[in-house]
XYZ file of C-alpha atoms in Angstrom:
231
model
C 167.101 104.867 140.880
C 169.029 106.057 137.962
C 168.006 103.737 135.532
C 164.371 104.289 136.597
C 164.918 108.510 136.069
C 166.735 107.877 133.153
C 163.634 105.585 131.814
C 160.959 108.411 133.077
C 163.284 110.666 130.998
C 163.533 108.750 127.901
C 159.275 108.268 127.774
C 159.191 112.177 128.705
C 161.032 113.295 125.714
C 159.387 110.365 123.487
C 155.981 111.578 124.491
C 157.482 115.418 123.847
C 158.571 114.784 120.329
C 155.040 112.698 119.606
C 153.326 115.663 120.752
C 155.751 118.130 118.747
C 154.966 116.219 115.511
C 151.222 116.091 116.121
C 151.328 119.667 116.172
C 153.595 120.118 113.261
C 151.342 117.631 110.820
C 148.345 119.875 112.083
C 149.742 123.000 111.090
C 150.815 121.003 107.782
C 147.172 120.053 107.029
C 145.440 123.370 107.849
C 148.001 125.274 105.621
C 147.864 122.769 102.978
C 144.551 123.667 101.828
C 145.458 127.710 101.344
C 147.878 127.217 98.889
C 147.517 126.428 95.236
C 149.111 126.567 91.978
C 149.643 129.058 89.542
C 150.155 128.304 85.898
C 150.749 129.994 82.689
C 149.979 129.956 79.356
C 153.939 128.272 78.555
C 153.205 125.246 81.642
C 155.787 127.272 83.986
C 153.972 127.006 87.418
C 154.960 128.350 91.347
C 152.851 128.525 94.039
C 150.066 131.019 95.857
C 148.510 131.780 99.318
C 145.166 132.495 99.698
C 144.767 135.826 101.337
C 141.400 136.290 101.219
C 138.281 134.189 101.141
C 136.119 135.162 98.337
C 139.399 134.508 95.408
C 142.618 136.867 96.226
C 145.762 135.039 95.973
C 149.398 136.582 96.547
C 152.232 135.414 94.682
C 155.216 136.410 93.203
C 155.273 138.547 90.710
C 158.506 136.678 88.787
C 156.013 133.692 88.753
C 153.325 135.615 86.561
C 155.806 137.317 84.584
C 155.219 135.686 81.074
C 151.833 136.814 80.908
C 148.913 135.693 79.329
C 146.426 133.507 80.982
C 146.660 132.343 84.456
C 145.168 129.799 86.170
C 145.336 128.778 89.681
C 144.316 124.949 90.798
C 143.199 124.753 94.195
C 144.250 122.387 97.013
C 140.715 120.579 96.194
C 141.429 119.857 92.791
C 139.343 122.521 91.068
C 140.522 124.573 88.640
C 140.299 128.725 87.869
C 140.747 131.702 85.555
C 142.855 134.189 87.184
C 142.890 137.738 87.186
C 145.751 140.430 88.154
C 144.678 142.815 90.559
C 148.224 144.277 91.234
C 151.578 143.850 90.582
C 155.316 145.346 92.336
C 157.829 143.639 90.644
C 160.354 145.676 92.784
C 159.069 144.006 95.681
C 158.050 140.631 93.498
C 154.693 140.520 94.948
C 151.425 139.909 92.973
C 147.662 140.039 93.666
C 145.628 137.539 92.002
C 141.462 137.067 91.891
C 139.883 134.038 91.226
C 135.585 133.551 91.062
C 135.711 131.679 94.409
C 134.399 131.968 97.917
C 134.891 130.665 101.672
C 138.022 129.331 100.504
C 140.680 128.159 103.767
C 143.149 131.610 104.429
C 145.968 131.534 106.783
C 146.008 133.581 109.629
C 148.772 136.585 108.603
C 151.612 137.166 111.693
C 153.117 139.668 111.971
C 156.591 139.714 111.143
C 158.520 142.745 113.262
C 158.359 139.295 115.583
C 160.484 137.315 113.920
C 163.876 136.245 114.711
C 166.741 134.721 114.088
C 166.596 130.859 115.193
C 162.802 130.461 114.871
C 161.288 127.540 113.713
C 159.757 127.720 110.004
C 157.985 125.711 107.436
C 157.428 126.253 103.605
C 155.173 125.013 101.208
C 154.820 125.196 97.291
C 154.936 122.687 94.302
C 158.469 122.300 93.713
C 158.692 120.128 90.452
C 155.640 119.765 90.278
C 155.229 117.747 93.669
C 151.461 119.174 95.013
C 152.036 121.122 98.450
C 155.626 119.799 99.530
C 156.643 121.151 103.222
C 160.392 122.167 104.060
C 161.082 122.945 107.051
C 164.525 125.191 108.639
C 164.946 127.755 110.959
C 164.964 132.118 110.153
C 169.037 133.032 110.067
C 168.319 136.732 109.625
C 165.497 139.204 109.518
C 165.013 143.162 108.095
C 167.761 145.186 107.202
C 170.969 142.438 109.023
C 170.661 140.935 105.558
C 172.942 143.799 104.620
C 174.147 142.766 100.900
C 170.868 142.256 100.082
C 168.645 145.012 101.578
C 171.163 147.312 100.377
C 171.107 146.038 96.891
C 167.098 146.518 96.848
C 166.086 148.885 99.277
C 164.161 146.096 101.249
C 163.378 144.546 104.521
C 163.209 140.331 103.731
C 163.756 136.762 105.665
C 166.555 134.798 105.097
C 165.607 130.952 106.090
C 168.093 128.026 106.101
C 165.968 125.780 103.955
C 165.945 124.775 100.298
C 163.438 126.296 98.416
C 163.034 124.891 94.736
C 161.456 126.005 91.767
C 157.465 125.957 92.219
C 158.318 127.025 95.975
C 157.581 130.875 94.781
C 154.757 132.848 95.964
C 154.228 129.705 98.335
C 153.817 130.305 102.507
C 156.400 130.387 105.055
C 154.514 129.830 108.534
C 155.630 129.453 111.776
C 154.884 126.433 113.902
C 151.481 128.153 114.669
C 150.583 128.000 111.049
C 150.793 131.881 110.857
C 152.064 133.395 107.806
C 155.509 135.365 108.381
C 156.657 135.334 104.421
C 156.202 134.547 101.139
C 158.919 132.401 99.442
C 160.910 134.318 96.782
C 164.034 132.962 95.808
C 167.838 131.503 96.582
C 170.695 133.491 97.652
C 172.739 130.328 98.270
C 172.717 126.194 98.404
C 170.667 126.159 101.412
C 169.381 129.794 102.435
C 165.946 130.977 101.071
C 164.786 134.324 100.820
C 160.662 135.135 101.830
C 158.899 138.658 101.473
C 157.761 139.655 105.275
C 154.672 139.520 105.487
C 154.525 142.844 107.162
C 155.772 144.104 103.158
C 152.473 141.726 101.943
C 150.305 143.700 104.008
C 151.882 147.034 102.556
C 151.994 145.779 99.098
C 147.769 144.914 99.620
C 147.035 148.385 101.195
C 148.967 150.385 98.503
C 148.018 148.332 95.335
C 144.609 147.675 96.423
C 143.361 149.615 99.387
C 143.354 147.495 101.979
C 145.213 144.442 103.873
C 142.188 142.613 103.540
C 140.404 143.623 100.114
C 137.430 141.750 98.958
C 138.461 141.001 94.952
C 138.328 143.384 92.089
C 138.803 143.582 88.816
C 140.765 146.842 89.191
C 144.544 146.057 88.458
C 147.456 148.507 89.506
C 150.620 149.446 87.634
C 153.376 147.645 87.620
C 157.083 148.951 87.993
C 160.371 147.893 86.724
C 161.359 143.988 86.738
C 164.470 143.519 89.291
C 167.372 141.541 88.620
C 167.843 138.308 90.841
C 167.767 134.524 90.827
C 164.018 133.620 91.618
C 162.881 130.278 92.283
């Protein structure tokens, strides 16, 4: 009788973990296709998300900081001009337009929901490798991340996971595939830092009106550039 339980077990939690990764490389493929590239005129390149879709991208601002001309490549190959609508550099967001429409989005969370042991994925270019995925879980949310929220005055996610360089301005979803962040930087060997996507949202509504702003050409000021180790 054991033997057959332990059997009925084993298949239960085989067919569990088959299911779990059907879902996971589902969410993968659907998120895949809203993020693309963003380059500069010197070759440096991070990622975007597409936040809207007739052309606005977020990103970080750190990742369009040389200036210039931008151009974003999308997960379909094809290639665009890009424009800045806005820019905190405080907050190392940045709005981005590109001549494009009914392009994929991801669905934006909402992250006051977050917490601490949560299940996370993130995607960008690191090294120039086309959409990788990393996955950890969230170790702290808002204002616990004491040193840092009190060195900048701001709510973010801390994730154990490794972001690299090209992971900036990439997504960090949740199993669902909803956006809860936008990879920023390193604070250590294996603990990333993402904007909240709550802050995106704020960042959209003051530098451009709305959360969900059809494209313009109208760009915002920017304000001064932080000090911190991006990625």
């Amino acid at each position: 009788m054991r033997s057959r339980a332990n059997q009925q077990g084993s298949k239960t939690m085989s067919t569990l973990l088959q299911q779990l990764n059907d879902d996971l490389s589902g969410v993968v493929s659907r998120v895949r296709r809203s993020v693309v590239q963003v380059s500069d005129q010197r070759g440096g390149a991070g990622a975007g998300t597409i936040w809207h879709p007739d052309g606005l991208i977020v990103t970080n601002a750190h990742v369009i900081a040389a200036g210039g001309p931008l151009r974003v490549t999308l997960s379909d190959g094809r290639v665009f001009s890009a424009k800045v609508l806005a820019r905190d550099v405080n907050r190392d967001l940045a709005a981005l337009a590109i001549e494009a429409s009914d392009l994929p989005v991801i669905e934006p969370g909402d992250s006051r929901r977050v917490h601490a042991g949560q299940w996370v994925l993130a995607v960008g270019h690191p090294w120039g490798v086309r959409e990788a995925v990393t996955g950890g879980i969230v170790i702290g949310a808002g204002r616990d991340l004491i040193e840092l929220a009190s060195a900048t005055g701001r709510d973010w996610l801390a994730v154990a996971l490794h972001l690299r360089p090209g992971h900036s301005g990439g997504p960090l979803v949740d199993v669902h595939g909803r956006l809860i962040g936008v990879n920023t930087l390193m604070t250590g060997p294996d603990v990333g830092v993402a904007v909240p996507v709550n802050a995106v949202k704020q960042f959209l509504r003051q530098g451009l009106g709305s959360e969900h702003p059809a494209p313009s050409p109208e760009a915002s000021a920017t304000s001064p550039e932080p000090a911190t180790d991006f990625v």
